CSV table of C-alpha atoms and ligand atoms in Angstrom, one decimal:
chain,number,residue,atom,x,y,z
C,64,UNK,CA,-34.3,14.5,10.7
C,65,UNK,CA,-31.5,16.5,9.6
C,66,UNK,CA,-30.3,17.4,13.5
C,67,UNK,CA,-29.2,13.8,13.3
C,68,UNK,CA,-26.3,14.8,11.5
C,69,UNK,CA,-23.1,15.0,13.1
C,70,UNK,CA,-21.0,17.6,12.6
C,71,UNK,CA,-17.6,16.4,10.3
C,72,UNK,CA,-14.9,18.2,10.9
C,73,UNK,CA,-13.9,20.0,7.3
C,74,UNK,CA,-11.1,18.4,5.3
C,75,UNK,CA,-7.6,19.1,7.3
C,76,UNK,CA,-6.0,20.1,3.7
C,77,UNK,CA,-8.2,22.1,2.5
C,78,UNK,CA,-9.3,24.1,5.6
C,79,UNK,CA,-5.4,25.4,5.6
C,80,UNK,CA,-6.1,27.6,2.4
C,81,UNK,CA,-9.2,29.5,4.5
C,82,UNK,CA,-6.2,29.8,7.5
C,83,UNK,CA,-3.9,31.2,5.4
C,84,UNK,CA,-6.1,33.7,3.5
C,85,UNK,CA,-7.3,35.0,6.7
C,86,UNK,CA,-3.6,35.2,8.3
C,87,UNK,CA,-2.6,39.2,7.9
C,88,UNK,CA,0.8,38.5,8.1
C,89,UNK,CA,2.6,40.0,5.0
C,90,UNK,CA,5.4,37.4,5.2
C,91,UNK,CA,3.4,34.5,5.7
C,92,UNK,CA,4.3,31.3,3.6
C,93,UNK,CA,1.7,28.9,2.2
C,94,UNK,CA,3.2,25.0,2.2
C,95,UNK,CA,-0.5,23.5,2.3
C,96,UNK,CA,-2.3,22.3,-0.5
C,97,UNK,CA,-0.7,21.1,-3.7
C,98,UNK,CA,-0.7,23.7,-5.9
C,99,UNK,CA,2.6,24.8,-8.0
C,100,UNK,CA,3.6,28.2,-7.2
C,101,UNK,CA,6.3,30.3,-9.7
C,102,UNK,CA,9.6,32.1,-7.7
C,103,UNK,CA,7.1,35.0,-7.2
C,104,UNK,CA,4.9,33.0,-5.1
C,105,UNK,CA,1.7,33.1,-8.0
C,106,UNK,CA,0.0,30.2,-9.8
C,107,UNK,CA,0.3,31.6,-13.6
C,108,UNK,CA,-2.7,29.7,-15.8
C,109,UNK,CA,-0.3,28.0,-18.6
C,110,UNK,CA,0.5,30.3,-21.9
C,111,UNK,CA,-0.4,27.0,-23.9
C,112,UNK,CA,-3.8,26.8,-22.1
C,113,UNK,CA,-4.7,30.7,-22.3
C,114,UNK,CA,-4.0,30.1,-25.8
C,115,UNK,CA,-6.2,27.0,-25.8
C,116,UNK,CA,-8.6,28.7,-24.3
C,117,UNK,CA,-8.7,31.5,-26.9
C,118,UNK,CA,-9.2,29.4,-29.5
C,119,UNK,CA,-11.7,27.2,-27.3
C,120,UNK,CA,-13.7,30.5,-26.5
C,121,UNK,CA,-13.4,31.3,-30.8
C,122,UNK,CA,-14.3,28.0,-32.2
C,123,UNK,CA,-16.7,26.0,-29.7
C,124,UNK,CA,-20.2,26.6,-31.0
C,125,UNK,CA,-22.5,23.8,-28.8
C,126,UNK,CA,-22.5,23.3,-24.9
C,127,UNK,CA,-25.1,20.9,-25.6
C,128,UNK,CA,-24.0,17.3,-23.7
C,129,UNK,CA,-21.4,15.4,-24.4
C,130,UNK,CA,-21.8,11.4,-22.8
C,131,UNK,CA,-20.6,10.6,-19.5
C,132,UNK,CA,-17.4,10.0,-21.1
C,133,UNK,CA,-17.0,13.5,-22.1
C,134,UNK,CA,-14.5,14.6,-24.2
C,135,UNK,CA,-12.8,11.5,-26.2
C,136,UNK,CA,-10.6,13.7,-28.6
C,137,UNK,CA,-9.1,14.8,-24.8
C,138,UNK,CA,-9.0,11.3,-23.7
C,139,UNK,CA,-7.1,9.8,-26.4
C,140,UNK,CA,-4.8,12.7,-27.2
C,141,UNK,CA,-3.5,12.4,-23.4
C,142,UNK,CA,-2.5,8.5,-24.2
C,143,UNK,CA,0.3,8.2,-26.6
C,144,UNK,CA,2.1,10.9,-23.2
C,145,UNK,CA,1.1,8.3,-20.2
C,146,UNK,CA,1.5,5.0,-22.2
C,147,UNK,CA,3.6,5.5,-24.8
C,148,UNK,CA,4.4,4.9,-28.6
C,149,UNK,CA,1.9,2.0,-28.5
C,150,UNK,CA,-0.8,3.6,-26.1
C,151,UNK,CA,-3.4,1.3,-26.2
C,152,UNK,CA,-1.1,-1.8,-25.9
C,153,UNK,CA,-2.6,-3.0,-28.9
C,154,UNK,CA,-6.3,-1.8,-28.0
C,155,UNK,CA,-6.5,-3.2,-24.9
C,156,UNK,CA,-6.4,0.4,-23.1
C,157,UNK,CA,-9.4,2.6,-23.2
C,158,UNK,CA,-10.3,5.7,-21.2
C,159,UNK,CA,-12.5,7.9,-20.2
C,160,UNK,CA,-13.0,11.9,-18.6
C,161,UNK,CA,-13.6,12.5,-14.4
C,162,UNK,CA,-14.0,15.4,-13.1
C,163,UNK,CA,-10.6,15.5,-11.8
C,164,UNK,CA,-8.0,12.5,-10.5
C,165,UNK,CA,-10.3,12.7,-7.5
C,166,UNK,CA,-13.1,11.5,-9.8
C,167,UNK,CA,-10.8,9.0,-11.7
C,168,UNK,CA,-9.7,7.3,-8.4
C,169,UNK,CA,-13.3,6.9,-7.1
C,170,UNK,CA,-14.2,5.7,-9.9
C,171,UNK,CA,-11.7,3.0,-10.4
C,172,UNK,CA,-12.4,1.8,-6.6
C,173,UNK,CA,-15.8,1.6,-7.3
C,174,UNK,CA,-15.4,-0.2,-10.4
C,175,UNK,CA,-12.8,-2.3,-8.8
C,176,UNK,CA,-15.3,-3.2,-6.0
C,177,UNK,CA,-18.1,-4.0,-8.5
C,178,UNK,CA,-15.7,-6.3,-10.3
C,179,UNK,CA,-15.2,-8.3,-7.3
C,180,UNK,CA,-12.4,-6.6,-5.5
C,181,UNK,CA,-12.5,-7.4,-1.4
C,182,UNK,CA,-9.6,-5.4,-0.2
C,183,UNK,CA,-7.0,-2.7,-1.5
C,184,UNK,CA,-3.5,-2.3,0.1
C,185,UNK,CA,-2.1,1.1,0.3
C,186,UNK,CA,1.0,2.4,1.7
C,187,UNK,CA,0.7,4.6,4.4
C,188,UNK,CA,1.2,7.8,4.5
C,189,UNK,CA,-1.0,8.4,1.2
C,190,UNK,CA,-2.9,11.6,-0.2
C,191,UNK,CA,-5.7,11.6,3.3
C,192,UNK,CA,-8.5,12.2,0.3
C,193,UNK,CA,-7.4,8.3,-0.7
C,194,UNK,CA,-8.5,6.5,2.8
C,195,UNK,CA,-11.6,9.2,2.7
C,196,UNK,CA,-13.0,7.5,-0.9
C,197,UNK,CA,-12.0,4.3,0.4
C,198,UNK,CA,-13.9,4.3,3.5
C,199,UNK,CA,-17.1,6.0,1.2
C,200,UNK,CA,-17.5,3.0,-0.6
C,201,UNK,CA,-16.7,0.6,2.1
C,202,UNK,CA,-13.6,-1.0,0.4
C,203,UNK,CA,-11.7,-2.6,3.3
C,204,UNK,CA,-8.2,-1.0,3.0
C,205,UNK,CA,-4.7,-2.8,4.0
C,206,UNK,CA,-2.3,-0.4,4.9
C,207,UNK,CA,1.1,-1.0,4.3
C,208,UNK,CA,4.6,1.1,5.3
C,209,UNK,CA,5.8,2.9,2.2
C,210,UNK,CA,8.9,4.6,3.7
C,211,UNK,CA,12.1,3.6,5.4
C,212,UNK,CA,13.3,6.0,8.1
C,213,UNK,CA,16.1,7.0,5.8
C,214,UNK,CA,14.0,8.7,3.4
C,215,UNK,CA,13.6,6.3,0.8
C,216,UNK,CA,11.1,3.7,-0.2
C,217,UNK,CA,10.4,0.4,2.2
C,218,UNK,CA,10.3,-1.6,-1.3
C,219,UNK,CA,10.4,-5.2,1.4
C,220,UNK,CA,6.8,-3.6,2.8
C,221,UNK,CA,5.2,-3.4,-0.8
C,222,UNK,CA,6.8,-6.5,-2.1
C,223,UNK,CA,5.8,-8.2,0.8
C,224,UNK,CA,2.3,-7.3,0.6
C,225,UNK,CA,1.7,-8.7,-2.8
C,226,UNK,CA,3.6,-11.4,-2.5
C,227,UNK,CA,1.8,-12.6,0.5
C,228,UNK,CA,-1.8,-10.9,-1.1
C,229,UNK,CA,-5.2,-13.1,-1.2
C,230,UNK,CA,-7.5,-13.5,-4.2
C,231,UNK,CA,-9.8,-10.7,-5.1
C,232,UNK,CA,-6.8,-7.9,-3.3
C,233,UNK,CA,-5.8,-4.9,-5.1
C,234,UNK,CA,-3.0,-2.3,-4.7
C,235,UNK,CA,-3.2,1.4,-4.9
C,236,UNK,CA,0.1,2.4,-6.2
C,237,UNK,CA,1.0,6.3,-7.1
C,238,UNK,CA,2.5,6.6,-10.5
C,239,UNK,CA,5.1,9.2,-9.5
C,240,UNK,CA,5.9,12.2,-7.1
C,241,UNK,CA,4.5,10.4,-4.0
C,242,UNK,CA,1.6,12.4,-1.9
C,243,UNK,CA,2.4,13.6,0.5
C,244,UNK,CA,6.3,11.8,1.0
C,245,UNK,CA,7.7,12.8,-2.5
C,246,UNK,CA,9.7,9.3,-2.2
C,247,UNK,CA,9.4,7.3,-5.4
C,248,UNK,CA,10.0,3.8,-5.8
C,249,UNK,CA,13.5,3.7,-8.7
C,250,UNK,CA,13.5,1.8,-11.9
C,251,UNK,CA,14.6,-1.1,-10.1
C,252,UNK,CA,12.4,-1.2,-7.6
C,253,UNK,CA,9.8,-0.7,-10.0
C,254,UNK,CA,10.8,-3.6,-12.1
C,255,UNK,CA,10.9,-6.1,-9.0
C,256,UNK,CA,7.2,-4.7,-8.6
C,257,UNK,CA,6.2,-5.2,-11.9
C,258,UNK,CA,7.7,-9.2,-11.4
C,259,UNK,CA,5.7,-10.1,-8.1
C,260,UNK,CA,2.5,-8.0,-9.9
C,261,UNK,CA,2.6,-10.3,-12.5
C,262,UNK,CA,3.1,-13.3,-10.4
C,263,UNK,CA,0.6,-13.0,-7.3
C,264,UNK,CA,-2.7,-11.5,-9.5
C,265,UNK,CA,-3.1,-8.7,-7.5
C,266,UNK,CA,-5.2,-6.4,-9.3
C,267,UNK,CA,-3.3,-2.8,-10.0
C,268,UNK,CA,-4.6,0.6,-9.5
C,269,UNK,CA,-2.2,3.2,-10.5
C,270,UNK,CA,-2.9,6.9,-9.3
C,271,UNK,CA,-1.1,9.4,-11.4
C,272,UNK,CA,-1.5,13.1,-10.7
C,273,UNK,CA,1.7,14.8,-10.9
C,274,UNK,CA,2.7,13.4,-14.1
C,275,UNK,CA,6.2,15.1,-15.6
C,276,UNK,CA,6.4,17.3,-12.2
C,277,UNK,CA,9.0,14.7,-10.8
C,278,UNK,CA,12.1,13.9,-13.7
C,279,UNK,CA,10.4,14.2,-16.7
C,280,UNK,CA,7.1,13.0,-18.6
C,281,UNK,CA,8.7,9.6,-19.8
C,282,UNK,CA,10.4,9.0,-17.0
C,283,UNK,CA,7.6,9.8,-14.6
C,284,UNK,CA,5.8,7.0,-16.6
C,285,UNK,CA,8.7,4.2,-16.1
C,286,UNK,CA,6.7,2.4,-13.6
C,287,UNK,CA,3.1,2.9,-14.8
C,288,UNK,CA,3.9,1.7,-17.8
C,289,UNK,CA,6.4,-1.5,-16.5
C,290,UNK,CA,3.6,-2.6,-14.1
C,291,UNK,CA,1.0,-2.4,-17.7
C,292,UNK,CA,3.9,-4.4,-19.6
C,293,UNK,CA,4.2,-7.4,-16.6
C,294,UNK,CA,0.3,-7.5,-15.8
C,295,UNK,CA,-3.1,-9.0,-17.5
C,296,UNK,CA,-5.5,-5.6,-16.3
C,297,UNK,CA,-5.1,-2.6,-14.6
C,298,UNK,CA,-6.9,1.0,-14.0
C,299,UNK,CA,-5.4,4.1,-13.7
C,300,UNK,CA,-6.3,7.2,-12.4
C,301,UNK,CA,-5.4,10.4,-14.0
C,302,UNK,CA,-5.2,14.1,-13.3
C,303,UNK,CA,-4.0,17.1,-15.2
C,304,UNK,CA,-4.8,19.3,-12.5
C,305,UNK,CA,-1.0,19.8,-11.9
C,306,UNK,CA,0.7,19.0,-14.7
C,307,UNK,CA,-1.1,21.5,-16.8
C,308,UNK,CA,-2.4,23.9,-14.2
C,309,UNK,CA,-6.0,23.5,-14.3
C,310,UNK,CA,-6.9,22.6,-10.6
C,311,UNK,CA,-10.5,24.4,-10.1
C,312,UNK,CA,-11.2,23.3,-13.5
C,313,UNK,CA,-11.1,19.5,-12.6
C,314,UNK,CA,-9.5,17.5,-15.4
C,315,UNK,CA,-9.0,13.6,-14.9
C,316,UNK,CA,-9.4,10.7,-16.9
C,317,UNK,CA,-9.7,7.5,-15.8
C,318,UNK,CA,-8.4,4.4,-18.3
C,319,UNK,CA,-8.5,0.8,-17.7
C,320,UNK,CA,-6.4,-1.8,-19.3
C,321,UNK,CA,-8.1,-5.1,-20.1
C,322,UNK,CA,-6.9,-8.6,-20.6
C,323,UNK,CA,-8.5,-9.0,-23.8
C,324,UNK,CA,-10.1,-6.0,-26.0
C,325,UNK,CA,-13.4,-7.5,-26.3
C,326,UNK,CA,-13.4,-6.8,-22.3
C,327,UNK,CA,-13.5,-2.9,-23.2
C,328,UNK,CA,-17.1,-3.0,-24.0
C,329,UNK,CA,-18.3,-4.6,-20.7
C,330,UNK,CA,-16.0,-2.9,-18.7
C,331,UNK,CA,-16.8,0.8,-19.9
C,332,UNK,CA,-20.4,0.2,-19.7
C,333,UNK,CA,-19.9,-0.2,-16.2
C,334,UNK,CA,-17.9,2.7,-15.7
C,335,UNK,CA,-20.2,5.3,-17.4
C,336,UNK,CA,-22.6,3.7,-15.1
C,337,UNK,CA,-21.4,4.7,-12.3
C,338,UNK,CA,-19.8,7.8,-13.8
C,339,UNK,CA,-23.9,8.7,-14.6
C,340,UNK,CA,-25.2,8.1,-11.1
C,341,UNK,CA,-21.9,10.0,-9.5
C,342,UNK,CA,-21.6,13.3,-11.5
C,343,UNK,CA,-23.4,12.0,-15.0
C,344,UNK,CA,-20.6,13.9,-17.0
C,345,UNK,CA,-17.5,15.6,-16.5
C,346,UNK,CA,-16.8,19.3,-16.5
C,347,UNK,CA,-16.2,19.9,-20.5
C,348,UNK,CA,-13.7,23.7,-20.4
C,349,UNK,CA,-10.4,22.0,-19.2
C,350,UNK,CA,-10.9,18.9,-20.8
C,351,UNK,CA,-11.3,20.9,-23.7
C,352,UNK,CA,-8.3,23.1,-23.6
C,353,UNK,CA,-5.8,20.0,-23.1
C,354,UNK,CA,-7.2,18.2,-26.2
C,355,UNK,CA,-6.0,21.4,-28.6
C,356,UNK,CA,-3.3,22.0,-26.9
C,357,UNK,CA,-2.4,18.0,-27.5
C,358,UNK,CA,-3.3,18.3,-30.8
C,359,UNK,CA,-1.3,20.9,-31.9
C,360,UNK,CA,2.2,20.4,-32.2
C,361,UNK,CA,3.2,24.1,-30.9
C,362,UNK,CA,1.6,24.4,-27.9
C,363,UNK,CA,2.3,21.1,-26.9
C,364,UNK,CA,5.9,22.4,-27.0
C,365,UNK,CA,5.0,25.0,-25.3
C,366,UNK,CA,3.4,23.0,-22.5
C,367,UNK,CA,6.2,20.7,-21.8
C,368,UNK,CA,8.5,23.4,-21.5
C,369,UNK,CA,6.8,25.5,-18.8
C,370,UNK,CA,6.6,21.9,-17.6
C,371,UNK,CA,10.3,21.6,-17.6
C,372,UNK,CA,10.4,25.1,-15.7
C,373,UNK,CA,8.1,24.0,-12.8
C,374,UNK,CA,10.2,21.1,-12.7
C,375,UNK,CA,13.7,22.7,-12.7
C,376,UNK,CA,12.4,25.6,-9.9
C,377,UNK,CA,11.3,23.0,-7.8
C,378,UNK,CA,14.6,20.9,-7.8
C,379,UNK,CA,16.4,23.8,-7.3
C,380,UNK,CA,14.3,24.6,-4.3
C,381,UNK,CA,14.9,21.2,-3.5
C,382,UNK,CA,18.9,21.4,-3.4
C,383,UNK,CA,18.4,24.3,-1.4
C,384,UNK,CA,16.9,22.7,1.4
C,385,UNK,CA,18.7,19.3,1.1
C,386,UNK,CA,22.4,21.8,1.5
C,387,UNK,CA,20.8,24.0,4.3
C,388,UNK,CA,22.6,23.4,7.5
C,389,UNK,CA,19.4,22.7,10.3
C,390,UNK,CA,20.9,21.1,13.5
C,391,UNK,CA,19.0,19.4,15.7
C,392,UNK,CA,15.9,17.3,14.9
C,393,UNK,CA,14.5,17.8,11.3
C,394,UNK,CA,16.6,16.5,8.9
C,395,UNK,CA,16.7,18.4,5.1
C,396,UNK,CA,18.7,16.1,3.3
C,397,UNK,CA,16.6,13.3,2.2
C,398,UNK,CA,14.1,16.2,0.3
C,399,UNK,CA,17.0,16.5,-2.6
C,400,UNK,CA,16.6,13.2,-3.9
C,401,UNK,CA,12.9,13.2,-3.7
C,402,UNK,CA,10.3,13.6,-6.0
C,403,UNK,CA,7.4,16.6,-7.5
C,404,UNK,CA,6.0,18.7,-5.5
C,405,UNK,CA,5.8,17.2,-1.8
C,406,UNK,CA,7.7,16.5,0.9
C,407,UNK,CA,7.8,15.2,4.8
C,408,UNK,CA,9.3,16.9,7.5
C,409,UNK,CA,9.6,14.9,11.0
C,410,UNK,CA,8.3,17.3,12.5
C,411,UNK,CA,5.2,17.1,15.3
C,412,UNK,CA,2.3,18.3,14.8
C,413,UNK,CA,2.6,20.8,17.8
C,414,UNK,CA,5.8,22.0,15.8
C,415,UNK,CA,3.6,21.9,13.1
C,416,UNK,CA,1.3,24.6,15.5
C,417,UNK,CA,4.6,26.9,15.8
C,418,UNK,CA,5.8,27.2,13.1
C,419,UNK,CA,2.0,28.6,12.1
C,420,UNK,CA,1.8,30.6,15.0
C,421,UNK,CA,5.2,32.1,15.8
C,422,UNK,CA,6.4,32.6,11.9
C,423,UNK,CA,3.2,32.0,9.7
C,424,UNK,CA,4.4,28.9,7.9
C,425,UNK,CA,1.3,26.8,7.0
C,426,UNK,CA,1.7,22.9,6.4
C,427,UNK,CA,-0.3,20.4,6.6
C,428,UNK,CA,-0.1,18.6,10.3
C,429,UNK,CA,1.4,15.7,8.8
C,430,UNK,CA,4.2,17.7,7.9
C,431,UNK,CA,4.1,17.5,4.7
C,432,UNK,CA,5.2,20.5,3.0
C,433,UNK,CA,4.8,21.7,-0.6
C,434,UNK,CA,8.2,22.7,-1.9
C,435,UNK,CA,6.3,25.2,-4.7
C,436,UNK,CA,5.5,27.3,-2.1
C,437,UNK,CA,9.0,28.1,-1.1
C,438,UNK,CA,11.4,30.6,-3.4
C,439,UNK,CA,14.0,32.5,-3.0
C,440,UNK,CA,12.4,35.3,-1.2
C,441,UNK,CA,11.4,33.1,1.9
C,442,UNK,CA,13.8,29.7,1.8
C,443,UNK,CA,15.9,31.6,4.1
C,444,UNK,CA,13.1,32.4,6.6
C,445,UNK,CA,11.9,28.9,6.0
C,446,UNK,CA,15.1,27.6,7.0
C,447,UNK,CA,15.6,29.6,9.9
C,448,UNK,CA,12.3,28.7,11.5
C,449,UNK,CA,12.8,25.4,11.2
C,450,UNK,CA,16.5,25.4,13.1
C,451,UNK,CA,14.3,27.0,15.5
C,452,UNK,CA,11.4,24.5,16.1
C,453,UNK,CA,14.2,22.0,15.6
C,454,UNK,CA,16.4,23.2,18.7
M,109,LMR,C1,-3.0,18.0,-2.5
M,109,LMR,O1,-2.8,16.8,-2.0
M,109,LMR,O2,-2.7,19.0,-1.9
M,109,LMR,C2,-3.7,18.1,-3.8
M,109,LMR,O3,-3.9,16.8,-4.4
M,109,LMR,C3,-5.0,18.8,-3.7
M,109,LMR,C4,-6.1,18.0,-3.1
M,109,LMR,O4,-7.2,17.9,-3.7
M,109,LMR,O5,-5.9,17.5,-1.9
């Protein structure tokens, strides 16, 4: 049977860190998968999580199970930094652990489906892995323009979508630091969302994963938590792979907001449900690690300001690019006023092929770029190889 099998062709993103490794170019530059990198081009674990993980290692005495839930004490410790001072808008959030915001986003489409959603828009471009989990569950998807030519966000496209929406739709919406375009929508834009949301029943999914990585933890949260304010229910879909550095360790959490909080019970049943027959728990170390870092006052400092760090070093890389002088047809600018750690260059996919080829710069064929991987010891190479493809 198995020689029925087709051959897939492996995941475009992630085949680009096997390209890279295998390049022997000593200058090469890795712009591919989204993955902060420090101004010496390495991806440091945290000092707050080594030191969680110290402690971790010195005080955990079980690895018997914990439910598909996982770890609760990680759950609710993350809230009060997504939602705010009231975090379960008067108990009518609730969450539970993925295995990363991959995990959390499959599983609120899933859930979403089983509830009785037909169709989900999303704005195009979006994070490929989205469509991918989409078309794995056979959710009909409604794509939608998310970007105007001048580098900012087509806020007519998504208002028009839900205004215009049928019963049983939903709308993928990404919390902050757009994948791959880096364009978010403003506080304005995100109040006029919250408005129609609340008007047309369209059912919200919010996909956070780059929380604090675009202008700061509460502000990165504006719109997440506008849209929860305007609306009856929502899920969203979290990640701490980025925000505290602990991609191969696959941390997510997945939290649903319910009209009423009787609806909790009902709705979390479902979820470890499917959470059971998916991956039946989550992966416990991360988890683990952010819940005492959370729940210790010093670390938590700690945290937020190599947070702020990563933040600053990537705006700075940011202004950089948006000042650097590139005639021709790749325009910089727009990347200064955008958002975490990605951004688009309008660039072809067979400049895409050059600039891998001639000067070992990886990116996905998109063009999106990630701006971690660029410092000060190869912006000006970078730079220069793009005036080139560009002439
Ligand atoms: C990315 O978009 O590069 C990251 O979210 C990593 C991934 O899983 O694709």
């Amino acid at each position: 049977m198995l020689e029925n099998l087709t051959p897939q062709p492996p995941d475009a993103l992630l085949a680009l860190i096997k390209l890279y490794s295998d390049d022997a170019r000593t200058d090469k530059i890795d712009l591919g998968v989204g993955v902060y990198r420090t101004g010496q081009g390495d991806t440091p674990v945290f000092a707050a999580i080594k030191a969680a993980e110290q402690r971790l290692v010195e005080q955990q005495d079980t690895k018997a199970y914990l439910g598909p839930e996982g770890d609760m004490g990680f759950v609710n410790s993350l809230m009060p930094h997504i939602f705010g001072a009231d975090a379960t808008m008067g108990g009518r959030i609730s969450g539970m652990q993925t295995p990363g915001g991959t995990g959390a986003v499959r599983l609120a489409v899933a859930l979403a489906q089983k509830a009785g959603v037909e169709r989900l828009h999303m704005g195009r471009p979006s994070w490929p892995n989205h469509a991918q989990i989409l078309s794995d569950i056979e959710l009909e998807m409604v794509p939608f323009e998310h970007a105007s030519d001048d580098g900012t966000a087509n806020i007519e496209a998504v208002l028009g979508v839900i205004k215009s929406a049928q019963p049983n739709d939903a709308i993928l919406l990404h919390g902050a630091c757009h994948n791959p375009t880096g364009i978010d929508y403003t506080p304005e834009e995100w109040d006029a969302i919250a408005a129609v949301l609340a008007e047309s029943g369209v059912f919200p999914i919010i996909d956070i994963a780059y929380q604090g990585l675009g202008q700061g933890m509460e502000e990165d949260a504006y719109g997440l938590r506008r849209v929860l304010g305007a609306v009856p229910e929502a899920f969203i879909a979290y990640s701490c792979d980025k925000n505290f550095g602990l991609y191969r360790d696959r941390v997510g959490a997945f939290y649903a907001m319910a009209r009423e909080v009787n609806d909790l019970e009902s709705i979390f049943s479902n979820a470890n449900a499917l959470a059971r027959a998916s991956w039946s728990m989550p992966p416990d170390h991360g988890g683990a690690a952010v819940r005492i870092v959370l729940r210790d006052g010093e670390l938590t400092k700690q945290w937020l300001d190599e947070l702020t760090q990563m933040r600053d070093r990537m705006r700075q890389v940011r202004n950089t690019l948006a000042k650097a002088d590139v005639a021709g047809s790749v325009e910089l600018k727009p990347l200064g006023r955008q958002n975490g750690l990605f951004g688009m260059l309008p660039v072809t996919p067979e400049q895409v092929k050059q600039l891998r080829d001639d000067h070992a710069i990886y990116m996905a064929s998109s063009g999106r770029i990630n701006i971690a991987g660029l410092h000060m010891g190869n912006i000006e190479k970078f730079i220069e190889a793009i005036a080139e493809v560009a002439a």
